[in-house]
PDB file of C-alpha atoms in Angstrom:
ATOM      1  CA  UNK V1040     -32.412  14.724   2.476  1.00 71.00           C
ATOM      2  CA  UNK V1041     -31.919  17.617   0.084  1.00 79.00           C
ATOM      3  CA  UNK V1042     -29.537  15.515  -2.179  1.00 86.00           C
ATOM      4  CA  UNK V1043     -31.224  12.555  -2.072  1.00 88.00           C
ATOM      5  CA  UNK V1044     -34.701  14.106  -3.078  1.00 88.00           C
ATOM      6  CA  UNK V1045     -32.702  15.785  -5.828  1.00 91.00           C
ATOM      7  CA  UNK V1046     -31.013  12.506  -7.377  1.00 93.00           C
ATOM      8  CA  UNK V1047     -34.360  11.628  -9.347  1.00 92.00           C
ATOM      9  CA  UNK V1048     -34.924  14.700 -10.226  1.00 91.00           C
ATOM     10  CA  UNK V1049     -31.670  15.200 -12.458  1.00 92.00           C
ATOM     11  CA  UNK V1050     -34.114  12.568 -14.697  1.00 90.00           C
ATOM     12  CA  UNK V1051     -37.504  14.262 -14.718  1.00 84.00           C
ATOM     13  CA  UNK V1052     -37.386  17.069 -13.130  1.00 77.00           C
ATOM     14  CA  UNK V1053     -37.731  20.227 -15.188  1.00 77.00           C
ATOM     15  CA  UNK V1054     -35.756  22.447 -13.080  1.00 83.00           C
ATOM     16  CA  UNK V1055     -32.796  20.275 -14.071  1.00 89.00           C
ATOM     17  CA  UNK V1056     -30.235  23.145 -13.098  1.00 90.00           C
ATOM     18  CA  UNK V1057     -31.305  23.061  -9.538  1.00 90.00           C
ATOM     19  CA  UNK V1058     -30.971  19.225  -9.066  1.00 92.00           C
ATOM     20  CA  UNK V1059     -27.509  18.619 -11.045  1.00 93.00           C
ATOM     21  CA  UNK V1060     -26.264  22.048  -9.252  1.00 92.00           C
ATOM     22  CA  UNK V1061     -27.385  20.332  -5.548  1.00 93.00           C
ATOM     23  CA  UNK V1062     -26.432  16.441  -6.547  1.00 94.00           C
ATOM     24  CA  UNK V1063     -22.603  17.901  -7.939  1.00 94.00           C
ATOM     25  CA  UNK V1064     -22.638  20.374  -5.073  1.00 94.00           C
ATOM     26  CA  UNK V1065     -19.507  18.693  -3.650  1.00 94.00           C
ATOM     27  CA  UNK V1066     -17.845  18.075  -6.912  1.00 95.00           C
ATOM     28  CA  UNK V1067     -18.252  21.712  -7.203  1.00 94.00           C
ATOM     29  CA  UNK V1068     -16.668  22.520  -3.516  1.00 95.00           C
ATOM     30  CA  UNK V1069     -13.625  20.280  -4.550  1.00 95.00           C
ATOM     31  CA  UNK V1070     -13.567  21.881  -7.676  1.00 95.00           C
ATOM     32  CA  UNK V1071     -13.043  25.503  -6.178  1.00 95.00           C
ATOM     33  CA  UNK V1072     -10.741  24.598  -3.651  1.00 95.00           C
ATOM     34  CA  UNK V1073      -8.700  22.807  -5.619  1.00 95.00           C
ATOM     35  CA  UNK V1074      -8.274  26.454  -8.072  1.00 95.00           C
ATOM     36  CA  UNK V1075      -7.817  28.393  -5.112  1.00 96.00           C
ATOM     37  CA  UNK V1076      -4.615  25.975  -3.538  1.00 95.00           C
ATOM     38  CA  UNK V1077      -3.518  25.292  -6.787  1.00 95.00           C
ATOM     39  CA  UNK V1078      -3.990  21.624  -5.859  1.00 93.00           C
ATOM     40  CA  UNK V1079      -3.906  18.897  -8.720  1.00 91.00           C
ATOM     41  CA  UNK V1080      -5.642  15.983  -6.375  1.00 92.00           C
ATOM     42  CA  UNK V1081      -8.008  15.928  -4.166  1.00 93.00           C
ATOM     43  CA  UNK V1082      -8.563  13.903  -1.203  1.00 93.00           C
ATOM     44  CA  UNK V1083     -12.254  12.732  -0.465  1.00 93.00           C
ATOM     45  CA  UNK V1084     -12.305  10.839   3.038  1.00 92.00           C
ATOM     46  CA  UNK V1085     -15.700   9.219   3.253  1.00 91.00           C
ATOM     47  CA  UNK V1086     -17.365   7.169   5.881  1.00 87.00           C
ATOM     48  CA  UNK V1087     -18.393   3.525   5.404  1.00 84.00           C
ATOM     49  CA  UNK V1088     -22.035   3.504   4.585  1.00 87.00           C
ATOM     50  CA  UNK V1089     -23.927   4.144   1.451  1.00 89.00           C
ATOM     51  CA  UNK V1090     -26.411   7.128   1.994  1.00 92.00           C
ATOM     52  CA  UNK V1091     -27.355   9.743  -0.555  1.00 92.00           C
ATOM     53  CA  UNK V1092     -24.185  12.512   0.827  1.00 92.00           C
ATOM     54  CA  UNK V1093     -21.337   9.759   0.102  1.00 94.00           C
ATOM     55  CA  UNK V1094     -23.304   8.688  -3.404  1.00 95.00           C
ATOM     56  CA  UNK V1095     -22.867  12.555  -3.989  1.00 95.00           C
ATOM     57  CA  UNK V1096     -18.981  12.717  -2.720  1.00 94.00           C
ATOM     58  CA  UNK V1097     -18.081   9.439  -5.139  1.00 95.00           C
ATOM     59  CA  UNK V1098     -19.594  10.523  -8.132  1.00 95.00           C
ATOM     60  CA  UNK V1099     -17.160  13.492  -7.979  1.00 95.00           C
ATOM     61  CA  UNK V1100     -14.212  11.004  -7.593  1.00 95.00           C
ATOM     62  CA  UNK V1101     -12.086  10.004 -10.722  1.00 95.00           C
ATOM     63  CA  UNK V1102     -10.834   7.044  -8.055  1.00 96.00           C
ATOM     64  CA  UNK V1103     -11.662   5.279  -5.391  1.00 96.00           C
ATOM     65  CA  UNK V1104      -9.493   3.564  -2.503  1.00 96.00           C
ATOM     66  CA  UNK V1105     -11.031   1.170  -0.191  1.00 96.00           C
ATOM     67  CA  UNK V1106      -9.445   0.803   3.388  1.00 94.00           C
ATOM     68  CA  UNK V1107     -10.509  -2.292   5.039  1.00 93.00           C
ATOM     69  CA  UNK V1108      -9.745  -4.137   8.593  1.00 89.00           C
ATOM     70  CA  UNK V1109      -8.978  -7.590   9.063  1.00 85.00           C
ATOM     71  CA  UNK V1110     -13.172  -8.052  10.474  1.00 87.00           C
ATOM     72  CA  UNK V1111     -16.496  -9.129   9.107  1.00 89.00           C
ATOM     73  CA  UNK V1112     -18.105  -6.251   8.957  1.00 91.00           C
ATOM     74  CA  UNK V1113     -15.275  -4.833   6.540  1.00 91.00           C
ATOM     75  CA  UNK V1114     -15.762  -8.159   4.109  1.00 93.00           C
ATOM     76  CA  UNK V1115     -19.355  -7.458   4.136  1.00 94.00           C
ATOM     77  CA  UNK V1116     -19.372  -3.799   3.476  1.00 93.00           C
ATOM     78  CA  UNK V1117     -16.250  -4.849   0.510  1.00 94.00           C
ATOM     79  CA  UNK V1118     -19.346  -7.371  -0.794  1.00 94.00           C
ATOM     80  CA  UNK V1119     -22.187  -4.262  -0.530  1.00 94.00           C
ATOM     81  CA  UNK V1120     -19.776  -1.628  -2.447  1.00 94.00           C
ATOM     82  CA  UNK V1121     -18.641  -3.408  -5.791  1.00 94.00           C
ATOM     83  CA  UNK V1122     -22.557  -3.540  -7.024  1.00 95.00           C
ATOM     84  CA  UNK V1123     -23.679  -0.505  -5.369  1.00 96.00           C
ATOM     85  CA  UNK V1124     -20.584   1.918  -7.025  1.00 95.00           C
ATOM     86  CA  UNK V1125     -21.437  -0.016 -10.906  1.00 95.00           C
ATOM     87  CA  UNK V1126     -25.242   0.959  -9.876  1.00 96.00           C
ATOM     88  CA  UNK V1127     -24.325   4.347  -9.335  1.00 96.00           C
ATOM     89  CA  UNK V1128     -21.959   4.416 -11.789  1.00 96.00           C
ATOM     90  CA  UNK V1129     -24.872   3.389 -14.783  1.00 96.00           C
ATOM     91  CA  UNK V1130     -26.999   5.859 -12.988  1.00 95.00           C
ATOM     92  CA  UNK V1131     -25.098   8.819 -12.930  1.00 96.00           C
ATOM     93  CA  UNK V1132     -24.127   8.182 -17.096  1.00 94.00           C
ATOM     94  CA  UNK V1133     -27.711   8.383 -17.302  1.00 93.00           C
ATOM     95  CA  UNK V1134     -28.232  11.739 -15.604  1.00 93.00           C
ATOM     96  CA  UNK V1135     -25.480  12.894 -17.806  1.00 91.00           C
ATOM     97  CA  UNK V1136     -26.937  12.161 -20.786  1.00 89.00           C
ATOM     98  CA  UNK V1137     -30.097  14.062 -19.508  1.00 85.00           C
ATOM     99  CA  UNK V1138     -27.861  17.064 -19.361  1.00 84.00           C
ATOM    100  CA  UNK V1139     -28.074  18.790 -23.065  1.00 75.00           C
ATOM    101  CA  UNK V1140     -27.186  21.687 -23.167  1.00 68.00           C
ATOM    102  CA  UNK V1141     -24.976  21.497 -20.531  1.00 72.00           C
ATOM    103  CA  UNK V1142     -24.591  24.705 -18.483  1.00 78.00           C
ATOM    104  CA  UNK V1143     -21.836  24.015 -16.358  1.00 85.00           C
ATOM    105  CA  UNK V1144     -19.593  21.321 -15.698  1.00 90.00           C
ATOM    106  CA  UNK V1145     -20.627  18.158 -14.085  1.00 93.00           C
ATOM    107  CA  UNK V1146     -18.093  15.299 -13.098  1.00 94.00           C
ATOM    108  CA  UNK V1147     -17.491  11.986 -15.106  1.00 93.00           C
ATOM    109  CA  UNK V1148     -18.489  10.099 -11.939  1.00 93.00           C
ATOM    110  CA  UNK V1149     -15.914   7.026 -13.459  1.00 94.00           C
ATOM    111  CA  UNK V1150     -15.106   6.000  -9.846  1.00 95.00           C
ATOM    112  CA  UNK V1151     -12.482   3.837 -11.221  1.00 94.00           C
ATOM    113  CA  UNK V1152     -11.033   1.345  -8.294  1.00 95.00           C
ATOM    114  CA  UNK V1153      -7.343   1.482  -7.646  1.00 95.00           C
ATOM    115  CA  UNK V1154      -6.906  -1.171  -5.349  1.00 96.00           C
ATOM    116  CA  UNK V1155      -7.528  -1.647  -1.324  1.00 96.00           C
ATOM    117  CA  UNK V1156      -5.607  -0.856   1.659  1.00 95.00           C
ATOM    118  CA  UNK V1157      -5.644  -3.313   4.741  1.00 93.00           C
ATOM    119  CA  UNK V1158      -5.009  -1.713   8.132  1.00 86.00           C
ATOM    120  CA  UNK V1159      -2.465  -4.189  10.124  1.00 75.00           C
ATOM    121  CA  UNK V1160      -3.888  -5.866  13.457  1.00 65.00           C
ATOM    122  CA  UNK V1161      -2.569  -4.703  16.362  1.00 58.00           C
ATOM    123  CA  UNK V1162      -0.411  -7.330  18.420  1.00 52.00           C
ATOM    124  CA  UNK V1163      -0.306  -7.687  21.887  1.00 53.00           C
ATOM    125  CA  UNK V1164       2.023  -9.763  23.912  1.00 45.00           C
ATOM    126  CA  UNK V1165       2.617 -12.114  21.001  1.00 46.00           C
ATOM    127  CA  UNK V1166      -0.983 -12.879  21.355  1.00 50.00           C
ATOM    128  CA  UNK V1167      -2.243 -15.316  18.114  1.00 47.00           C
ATOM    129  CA  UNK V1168      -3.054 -13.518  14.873  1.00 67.00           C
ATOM    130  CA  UNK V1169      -5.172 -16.917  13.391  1.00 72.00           C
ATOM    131  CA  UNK V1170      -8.155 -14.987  14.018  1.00 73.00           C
ATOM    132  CA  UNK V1171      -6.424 -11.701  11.694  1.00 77.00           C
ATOM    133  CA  UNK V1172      -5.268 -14.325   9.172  1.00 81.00           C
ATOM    134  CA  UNK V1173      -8.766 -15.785   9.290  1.00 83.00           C
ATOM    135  CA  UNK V1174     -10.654 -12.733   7.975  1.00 86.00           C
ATOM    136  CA  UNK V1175      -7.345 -10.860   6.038  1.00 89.00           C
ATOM    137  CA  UNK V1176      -6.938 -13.809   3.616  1.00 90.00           C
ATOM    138  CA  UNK V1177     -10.354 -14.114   2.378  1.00 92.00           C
ATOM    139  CA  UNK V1178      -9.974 -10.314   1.616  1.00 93.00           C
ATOM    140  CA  UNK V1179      -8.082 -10.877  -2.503  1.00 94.00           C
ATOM    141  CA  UNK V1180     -10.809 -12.846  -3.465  1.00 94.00           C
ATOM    142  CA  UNK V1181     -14.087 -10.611  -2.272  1.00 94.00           C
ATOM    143  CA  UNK V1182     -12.265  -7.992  -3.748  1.00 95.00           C
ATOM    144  CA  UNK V1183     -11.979  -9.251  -7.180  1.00 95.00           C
ATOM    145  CA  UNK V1184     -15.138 -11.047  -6.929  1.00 94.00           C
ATOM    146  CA  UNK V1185     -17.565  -8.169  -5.469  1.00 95.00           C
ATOM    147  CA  UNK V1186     -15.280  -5.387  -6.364  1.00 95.00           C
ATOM    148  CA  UNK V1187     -13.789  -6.007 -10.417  1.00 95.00           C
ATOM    149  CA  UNK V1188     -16.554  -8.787 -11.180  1.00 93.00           C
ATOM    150  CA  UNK V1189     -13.849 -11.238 -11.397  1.00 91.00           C
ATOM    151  CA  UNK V1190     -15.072 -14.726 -10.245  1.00 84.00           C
ATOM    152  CA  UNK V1191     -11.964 -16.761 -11.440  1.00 85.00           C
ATOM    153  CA  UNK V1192     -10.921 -18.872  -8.422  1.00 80.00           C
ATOM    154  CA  UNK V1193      -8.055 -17.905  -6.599  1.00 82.00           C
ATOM    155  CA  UNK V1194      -6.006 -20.109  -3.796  1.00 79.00           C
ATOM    156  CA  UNK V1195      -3.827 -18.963  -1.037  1.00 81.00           C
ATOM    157  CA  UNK V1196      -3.691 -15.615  -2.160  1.00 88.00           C
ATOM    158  CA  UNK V1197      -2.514 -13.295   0.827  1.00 88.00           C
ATOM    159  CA  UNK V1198      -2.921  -9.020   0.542  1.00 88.00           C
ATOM    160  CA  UNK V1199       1.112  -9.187   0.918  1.00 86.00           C
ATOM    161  CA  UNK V1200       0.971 -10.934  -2.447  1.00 90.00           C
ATOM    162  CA  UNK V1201      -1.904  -9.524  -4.134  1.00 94.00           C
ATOM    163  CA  UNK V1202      -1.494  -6.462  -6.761  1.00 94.00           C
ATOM    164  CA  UNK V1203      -4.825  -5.268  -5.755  1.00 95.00           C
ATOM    165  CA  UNK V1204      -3.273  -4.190  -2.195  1.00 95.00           C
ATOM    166  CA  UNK V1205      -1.848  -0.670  -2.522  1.00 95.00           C
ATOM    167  CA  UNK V1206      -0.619  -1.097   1.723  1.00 93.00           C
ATOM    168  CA  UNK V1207      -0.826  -2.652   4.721  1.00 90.00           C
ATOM    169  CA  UNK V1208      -0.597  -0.058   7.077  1.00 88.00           C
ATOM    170  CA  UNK V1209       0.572  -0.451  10.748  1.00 83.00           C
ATOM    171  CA  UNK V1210      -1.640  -0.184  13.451  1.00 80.00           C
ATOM    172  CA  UNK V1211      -0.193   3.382  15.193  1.00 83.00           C
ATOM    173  CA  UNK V1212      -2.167   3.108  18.181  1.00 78.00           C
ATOM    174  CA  UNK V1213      -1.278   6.262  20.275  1.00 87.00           C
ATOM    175  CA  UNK V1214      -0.082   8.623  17.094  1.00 91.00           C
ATOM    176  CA  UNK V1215      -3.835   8.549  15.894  1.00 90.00           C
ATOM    177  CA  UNK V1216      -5.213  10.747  19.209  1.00 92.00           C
ATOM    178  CA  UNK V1217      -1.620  12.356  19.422  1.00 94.00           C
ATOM    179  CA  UNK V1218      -2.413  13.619  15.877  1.00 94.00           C
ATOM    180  CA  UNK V1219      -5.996  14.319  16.329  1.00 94.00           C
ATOM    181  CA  UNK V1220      -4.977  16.673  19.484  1.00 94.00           C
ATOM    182  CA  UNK V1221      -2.315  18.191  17.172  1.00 95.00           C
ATOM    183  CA  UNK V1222      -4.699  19.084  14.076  1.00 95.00           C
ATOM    184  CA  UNK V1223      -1.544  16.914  12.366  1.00 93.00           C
ATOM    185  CA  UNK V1224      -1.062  13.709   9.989  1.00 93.00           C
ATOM    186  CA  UNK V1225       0.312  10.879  12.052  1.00 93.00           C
ATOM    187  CA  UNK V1226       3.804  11.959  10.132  1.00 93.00           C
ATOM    188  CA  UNK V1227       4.022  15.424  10.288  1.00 94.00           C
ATOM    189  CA  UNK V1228       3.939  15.394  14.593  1.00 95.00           C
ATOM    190  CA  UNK V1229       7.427  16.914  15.681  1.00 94.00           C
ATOM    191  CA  UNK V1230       8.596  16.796  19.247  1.00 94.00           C
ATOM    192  CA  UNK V1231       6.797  20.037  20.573  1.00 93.00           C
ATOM    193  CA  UNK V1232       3.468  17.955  19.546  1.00 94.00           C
ATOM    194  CA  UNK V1233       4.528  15.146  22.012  1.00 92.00           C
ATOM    195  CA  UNK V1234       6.299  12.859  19.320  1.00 92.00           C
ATOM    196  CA  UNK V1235       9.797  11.932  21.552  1.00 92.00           C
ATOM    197  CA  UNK V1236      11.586   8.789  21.908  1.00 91.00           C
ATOM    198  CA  UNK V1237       9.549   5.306  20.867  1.00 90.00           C
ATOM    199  CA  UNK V1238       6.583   7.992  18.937  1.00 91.00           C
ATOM    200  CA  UNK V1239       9.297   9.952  16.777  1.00 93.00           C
ATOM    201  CA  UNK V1240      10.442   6.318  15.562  1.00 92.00           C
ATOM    202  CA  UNK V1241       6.854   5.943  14.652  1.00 92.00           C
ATOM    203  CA  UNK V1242       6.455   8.994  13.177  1.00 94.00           C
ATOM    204  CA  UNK V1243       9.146   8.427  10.648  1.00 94.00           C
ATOM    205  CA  UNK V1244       7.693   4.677   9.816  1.00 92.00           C
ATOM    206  CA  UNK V1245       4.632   6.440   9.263  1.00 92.00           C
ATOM    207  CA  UNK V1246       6.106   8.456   6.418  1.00 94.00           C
ATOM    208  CA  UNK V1247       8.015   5.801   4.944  1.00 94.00           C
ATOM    209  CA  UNK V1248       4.647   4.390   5.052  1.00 93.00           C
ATOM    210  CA  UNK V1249       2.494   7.092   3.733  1.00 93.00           C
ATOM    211  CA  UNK V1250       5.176   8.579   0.497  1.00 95.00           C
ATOM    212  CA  UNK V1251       5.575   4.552  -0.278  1.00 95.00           C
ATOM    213  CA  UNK V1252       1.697   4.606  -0.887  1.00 95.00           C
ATOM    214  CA  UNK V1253       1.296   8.045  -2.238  1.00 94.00           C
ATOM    215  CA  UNK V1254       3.781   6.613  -5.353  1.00 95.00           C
ATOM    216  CA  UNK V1255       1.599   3.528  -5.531  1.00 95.00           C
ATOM    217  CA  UNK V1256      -1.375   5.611  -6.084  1.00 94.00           C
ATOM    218  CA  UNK V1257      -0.356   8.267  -8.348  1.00 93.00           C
ATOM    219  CA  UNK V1258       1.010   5.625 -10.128  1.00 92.00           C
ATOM    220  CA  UNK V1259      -2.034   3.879 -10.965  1.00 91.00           C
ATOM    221  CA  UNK V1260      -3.415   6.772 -11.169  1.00 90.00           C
ATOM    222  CA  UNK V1261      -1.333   7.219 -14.664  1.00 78.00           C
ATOM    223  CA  UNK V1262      -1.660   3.964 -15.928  1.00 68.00           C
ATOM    224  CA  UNK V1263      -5.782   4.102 -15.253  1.00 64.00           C
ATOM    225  CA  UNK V1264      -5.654   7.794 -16.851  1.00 57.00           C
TER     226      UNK V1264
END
């Protein structure tokens, strides 16, 4: 409530040091713990909805990464986020412009989109993935469409095929709670977390997996820069 009271005041307000200080509040979190680990990126891991606290947590990204599932509710959300990041986007530049003199540093708020990730169905006893292929193949063109405001028609396009799709990560299934229960990414659990046999295979996919899309991102990363 605190941050979202604050946003309109970084316009009018005349305590503007109080509102930008609250609204970049987790800009300014990052921006600290990133000094004290001597970290050059910083992961922000937000959930999917809209509110005031993730508004806050985007502007202070330079990037943003969408993960999506092969369901409705992930098209529809893919459709709600394109327009509502260039609205914030146009209203954070605003706010910015507000801020004269500037007495401490404030993030760009570009929230420049890399691309999308799609998490893989899971398959079970060969059961039919029409109703994955339904949903997945309809994601290339929402993207572009609701995402990078481009409406040129596309056919047949698949995520395997489209530049726009940084992964398509597996669906781990038991390494997820095995990791919770371990405080541990799904590849970093050894054997004395559980991780024997069929799981240690998976754990090893899982960083094939995870370095082959940490290159795709700081790559874009440079050629966005």
């Amino acid at each position: 409530e605190l941050i979202s009271s604050e946003w309109p005041n970084c316009l009018v307000s005349s305590n503007l040091y109080r509102a930008f200080r609250v609204v970049s509040a987790f800009w300014q979190a990052a921006q600290m713990g990133a000094s004290t680990a001597h970290a050059d990126i910083v992961l922000v891991d937000v959930g999917p909805n809209l509110g005031a606290i993730n508004r806050s947590a985007l502007i202070a990204s330079d990037y943003i990464v969408v993960p999506l599932g092969a369901d409705l509710y992930s098209l529809q959300g893919l459709r709600n986020l394109g327009p509502t990041l260039r609205k914030w986007r146009e209203e954070w530049n605003k706010r910015l412009d507000n801020w004269n003199p500037p007495e401490f540093s404030l993030p760009r708020g570009s929230m420049q989109p890399l691309g999308y990730v799609v998490q893989q169905h899971g398959v079970r006893l060969s059961r039919s993935v029409k109703a994955y292929d339904k949903w997945v193949n309809r994601i290339p063109g929402v993207y572009r469409k609701s995402v990078l405001q481009d409406s040129a028609p596309i056919s047949g396009l698949r995520p395997s095929d489209d530049p726009h799709c940084l992964a398509t990560l597996k669906h781990y299934r038991s390494l997820v709670p095995m990791g919770q229960e371990a405080r541990k990414p799904i590849f970093s659990l050894s054997v004395a977390d559980g991780a024997i046999g069929s799981h240690a295979i998976a754990v090893q996919n899982a960083r094939q997996d995870f370095d082959r899309l940490a290159k795709i991102l700081t790559e874009r990363m440079e050629v966005v820069h």
